PDB file of C-alpha atoms and ligand atoms in Angstrom:
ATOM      1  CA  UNK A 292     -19.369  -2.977   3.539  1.00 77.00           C
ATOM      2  CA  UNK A 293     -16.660  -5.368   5.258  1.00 80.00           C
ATOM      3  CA  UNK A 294     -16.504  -9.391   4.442  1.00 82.00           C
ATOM      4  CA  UNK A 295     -17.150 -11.762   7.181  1.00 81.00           C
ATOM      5  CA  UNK A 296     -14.155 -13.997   6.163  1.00 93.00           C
ATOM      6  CA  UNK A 297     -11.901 -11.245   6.007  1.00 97.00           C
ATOM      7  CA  UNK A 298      -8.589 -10.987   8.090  1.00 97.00           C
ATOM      8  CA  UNK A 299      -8.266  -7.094   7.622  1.00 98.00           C
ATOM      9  CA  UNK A 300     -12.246  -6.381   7.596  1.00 98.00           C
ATOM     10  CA  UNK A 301     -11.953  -7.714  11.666  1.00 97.00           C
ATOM     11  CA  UNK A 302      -8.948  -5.644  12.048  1.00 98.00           C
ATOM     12  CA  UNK A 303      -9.915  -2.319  10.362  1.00 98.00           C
ATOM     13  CA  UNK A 304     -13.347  -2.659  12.657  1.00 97.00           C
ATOM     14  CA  UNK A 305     -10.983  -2.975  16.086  1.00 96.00           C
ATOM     15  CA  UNK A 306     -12.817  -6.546  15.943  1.00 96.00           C
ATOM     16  CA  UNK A 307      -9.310  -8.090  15.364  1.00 96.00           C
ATOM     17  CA  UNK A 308      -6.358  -6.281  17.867  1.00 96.00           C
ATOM     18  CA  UNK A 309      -3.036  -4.890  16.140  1.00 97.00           C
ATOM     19  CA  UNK A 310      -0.685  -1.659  16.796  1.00 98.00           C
ATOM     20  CA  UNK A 311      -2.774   1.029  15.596  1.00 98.00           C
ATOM     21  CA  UNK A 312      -0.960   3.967  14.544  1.00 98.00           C
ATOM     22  CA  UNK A 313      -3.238   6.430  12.944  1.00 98.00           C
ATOM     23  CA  UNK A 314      -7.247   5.854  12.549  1.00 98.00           C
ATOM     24  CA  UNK A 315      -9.933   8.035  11.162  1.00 98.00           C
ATOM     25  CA  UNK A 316     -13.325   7.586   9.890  1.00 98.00           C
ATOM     26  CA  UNK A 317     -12.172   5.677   6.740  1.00 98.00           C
ATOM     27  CA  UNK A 318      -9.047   4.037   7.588  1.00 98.00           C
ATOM     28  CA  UNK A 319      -6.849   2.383  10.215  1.00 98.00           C
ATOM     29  CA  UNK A 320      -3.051   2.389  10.130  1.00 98.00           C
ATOM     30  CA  UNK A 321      -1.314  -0.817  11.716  1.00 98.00           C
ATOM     31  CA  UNK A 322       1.818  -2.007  12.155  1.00 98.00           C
ATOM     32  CA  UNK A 323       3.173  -4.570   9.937  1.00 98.00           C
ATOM     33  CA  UNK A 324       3.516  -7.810  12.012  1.00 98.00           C
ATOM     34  CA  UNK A 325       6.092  -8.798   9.489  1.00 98.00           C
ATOM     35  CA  UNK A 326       8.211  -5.193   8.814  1.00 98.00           C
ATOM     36  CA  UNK A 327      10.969  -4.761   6.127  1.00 98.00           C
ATOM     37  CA  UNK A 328      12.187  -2.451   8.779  1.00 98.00           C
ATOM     38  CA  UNK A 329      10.697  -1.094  12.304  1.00 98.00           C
ATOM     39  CA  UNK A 330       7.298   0.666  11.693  1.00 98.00           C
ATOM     40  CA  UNK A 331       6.349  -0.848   8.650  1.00 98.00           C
ATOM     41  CA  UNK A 332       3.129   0.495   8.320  1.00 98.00           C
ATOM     42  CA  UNK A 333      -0.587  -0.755   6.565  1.00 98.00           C
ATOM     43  CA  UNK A 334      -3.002   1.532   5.657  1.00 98.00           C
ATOM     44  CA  UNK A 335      -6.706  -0.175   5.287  1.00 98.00           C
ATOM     45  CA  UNK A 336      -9.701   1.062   4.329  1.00 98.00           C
ATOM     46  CA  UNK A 337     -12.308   0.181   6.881  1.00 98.00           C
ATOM     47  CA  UNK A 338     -14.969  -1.066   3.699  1.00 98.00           C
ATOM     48  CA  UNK A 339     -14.016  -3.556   2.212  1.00 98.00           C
ATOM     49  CA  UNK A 340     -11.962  -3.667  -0.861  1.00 98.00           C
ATOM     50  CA  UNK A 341      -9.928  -6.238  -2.737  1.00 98.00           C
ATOM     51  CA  UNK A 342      -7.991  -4.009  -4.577  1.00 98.00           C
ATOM     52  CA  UNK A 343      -7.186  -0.483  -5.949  1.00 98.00           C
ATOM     53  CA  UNK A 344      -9.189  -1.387  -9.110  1.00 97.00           C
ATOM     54  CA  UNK A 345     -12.392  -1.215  -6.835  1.00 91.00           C
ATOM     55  CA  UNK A 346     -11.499   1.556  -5.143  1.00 96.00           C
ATOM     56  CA  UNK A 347     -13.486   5.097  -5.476  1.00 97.00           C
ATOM     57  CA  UNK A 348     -10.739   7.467  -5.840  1.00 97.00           C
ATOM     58  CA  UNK A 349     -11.469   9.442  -2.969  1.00 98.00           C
ATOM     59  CA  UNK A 350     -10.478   6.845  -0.642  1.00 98.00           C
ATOM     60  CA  UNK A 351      -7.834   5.688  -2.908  1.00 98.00           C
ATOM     61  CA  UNK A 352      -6.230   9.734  -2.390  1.00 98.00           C
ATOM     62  CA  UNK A 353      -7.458   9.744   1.421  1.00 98.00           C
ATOM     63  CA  UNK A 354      -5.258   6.303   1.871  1.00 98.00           C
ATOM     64  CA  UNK A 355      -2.184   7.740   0.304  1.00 98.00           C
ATOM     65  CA  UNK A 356      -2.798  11.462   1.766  1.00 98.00           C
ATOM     66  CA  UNK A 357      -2.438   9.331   4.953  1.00 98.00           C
ATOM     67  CA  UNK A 358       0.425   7.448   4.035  1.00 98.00           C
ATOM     68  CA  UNK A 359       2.177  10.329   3.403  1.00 98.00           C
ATOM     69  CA  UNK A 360       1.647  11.746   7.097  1.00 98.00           C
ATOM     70  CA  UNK A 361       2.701   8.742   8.364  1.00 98.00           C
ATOM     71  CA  UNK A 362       6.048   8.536   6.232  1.00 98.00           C
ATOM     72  CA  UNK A 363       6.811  11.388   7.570  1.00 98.00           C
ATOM     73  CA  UNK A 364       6.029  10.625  11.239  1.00 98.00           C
ATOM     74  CA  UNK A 365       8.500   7.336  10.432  1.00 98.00           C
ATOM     75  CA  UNK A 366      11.154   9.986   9.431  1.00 98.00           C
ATOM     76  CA  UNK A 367      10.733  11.976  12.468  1.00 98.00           C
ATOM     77  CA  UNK A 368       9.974   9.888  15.249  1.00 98.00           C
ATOM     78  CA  UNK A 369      11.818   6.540  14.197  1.00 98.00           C
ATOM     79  CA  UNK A 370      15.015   8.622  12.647  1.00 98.00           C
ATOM     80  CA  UNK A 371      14.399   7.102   9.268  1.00 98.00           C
ATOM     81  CA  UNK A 372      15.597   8.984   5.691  1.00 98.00           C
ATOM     82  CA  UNK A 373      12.900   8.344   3.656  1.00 98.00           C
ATOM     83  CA  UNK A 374      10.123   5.817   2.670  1.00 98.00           C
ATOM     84  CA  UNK A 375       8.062   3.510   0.139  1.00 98.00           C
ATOM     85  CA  UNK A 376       4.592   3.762  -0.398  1.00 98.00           C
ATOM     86  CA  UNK A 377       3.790   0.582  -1.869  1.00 98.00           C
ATOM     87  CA  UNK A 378       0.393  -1.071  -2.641  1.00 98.00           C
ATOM     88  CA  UNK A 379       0.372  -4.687  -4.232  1.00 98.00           C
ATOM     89  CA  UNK A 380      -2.620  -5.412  -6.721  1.00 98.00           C
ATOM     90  CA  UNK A 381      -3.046  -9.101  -7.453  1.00 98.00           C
ATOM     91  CA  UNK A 382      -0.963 -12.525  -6.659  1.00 98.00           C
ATOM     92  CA  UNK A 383       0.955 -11.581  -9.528  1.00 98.00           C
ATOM     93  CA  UNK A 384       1.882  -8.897  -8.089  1.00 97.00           C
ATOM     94  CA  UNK A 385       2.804  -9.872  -4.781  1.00 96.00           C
ATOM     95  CA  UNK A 386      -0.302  -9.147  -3.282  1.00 98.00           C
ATOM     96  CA  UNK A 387      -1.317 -12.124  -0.497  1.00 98.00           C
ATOM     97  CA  UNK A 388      -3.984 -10.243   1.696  1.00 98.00           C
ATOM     98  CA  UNK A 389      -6.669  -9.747  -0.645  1.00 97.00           C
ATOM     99  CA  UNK A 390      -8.352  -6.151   1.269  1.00 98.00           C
ATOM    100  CA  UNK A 391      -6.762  -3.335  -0.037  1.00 98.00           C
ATOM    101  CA  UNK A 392      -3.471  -2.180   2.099  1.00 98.00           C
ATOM    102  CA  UNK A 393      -1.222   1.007   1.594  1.00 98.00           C
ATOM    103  CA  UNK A 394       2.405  -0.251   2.849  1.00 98.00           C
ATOM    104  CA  UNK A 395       4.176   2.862   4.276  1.00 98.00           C
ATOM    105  CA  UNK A 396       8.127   1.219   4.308  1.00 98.00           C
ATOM    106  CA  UNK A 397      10.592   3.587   5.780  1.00 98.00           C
ATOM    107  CA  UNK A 398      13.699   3.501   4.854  1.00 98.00           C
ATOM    108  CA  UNK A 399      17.594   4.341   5.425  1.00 98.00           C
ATOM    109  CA  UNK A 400      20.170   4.846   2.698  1.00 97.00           C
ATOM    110  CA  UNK A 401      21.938   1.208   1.928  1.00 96.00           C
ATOM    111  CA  UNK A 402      20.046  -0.298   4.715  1.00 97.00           C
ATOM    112  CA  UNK A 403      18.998  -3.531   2.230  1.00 96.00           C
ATOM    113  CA  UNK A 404      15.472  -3.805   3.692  1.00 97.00           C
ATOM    114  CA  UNK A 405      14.064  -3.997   0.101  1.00 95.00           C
ATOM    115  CA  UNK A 406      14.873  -5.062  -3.252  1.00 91.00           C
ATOM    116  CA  UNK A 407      13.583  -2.777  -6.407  1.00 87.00           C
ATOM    117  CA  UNK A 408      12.866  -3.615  -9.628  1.00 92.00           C
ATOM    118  CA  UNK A 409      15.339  -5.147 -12.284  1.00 94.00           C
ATOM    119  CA  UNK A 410      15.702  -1.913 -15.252  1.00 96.00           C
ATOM    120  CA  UNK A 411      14.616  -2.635 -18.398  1.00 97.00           C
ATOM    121  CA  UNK A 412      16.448  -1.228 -21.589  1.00 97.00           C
ATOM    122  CA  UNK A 413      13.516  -0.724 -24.482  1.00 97.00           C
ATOM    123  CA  UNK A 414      14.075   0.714 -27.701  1.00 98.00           C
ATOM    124  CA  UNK A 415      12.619   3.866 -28.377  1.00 98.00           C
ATOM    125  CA  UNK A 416      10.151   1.848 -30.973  1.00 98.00           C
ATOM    126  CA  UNK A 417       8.984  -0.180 -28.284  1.00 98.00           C
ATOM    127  CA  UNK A 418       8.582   2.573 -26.373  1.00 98.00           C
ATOM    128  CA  UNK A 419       6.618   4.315 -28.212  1.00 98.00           C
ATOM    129  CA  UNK A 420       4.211   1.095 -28.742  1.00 98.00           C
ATOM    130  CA  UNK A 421       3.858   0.446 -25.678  1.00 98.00           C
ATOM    131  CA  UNK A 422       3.028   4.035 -24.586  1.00 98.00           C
ATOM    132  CA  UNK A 423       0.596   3.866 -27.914  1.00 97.00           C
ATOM    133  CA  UNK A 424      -1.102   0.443 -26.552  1.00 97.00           C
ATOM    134  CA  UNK A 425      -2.087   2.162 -22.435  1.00 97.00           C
ATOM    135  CA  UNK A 426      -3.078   5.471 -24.275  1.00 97.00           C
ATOM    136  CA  UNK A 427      -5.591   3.906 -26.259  1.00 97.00           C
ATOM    137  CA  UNK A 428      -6.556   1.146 -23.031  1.00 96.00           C
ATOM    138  CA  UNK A 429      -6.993   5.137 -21.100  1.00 96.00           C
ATOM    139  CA  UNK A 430      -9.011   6.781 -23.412  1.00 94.00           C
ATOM    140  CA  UNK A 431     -11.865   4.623 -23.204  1.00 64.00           C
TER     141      UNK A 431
HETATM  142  P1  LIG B 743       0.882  -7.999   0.538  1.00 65.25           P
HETATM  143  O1  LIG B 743       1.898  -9.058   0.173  1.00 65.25           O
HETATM  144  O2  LIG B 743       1.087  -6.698  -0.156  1.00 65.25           O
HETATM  145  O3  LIG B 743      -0.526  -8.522   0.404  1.00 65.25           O
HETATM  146  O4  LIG B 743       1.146  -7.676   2.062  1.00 65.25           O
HETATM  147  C1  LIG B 743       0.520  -8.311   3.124  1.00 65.25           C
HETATM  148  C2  LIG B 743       1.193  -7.786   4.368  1.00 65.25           C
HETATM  149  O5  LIG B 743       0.320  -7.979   5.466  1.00 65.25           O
HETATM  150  C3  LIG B 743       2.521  -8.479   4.710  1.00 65.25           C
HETATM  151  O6  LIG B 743       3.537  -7.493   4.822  1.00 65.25           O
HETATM  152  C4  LIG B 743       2.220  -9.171   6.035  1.00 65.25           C
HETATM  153  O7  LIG B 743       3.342  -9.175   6.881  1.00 65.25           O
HETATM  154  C5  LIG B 743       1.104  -8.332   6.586  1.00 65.25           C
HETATM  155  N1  LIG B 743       0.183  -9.000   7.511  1.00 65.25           N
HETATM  156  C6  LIG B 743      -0.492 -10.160   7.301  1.00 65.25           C
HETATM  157  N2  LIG B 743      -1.309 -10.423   8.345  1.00 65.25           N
HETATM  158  C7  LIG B 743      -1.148  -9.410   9.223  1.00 65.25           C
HETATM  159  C8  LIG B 743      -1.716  -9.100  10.509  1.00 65.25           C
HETATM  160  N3  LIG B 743      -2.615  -9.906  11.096  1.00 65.25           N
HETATM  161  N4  LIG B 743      -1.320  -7.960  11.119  1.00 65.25           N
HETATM  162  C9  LIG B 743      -0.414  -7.139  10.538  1.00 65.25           C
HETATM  163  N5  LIG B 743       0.161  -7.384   9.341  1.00 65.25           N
HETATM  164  C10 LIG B 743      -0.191  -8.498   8.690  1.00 65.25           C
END
């Protein structure tokens, strides 16, 4: 199903034009009008999703299987080293288109295209709460 007021709904349908990379039955891979570096790529799901919490997890595993290929297209054809897949889930988050999207980011060593996350340092008590706390959230 796709949402009439939906930006990437119109694009993943061809309704909407963009630099399409890669497209199957399921998905369409576009360029990112707004790269961290050149071939930024978005992976969408053609139904409509808002998230990966709605997602069935076959096209959750088809979407990253496919960011994968591209990744490594990036590294061959563009000359790139390596590359992020990165999928925002909620405002919070960082996520600001709310249809699901795969971000395939390549990358070059020290090229300063992204910033990563600030280390923690927990104690091995809090640790071991934490990890205590998201096994019990899992088991259910
Ligand atoms: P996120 O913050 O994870 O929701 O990422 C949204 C991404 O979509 C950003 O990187 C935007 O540059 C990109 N974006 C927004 N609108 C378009 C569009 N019409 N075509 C291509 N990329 C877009």
């Amino acid at each position: 199903m796709t949402k009439h007021d939906c930006i990437f709904c119109k694009i993943a349908a061809g309704e909407i034009p963009s630099v399409t990379v890669y497209e199957d039955e399921a998905v369409r891979a576009i360029l990112d009008l707004a790269p961290a570096n050149p071939g930024h790529t978005l992976v969408l799901p053609k139904e409509h999703f808002d998230d990966s919490l709605e997602m069935p997890e076959e096209i959750l595993g088809h979407a990253m299987a496919v960011g994968a290929r591209i990744g490594r297209a990036q590294m061959e054809a563009l000359d790139y080293e390596g590359f992020h897949l990165l999928q925002n889930n909620r405002e919070a988050a960082g996520q600001s288109v709310f249809h699901f999207h795969l971000h395939v980011i390549p990358r070059r060593k020290e090229d300063g295209a992204m910033g990563l996350w600030k280390p923690g340092h927990p104690g091995s008590e809090e640790l071991a709460e934490t990890g205590e706390k998201l096994q019990t959230a899992l088991s259910i």
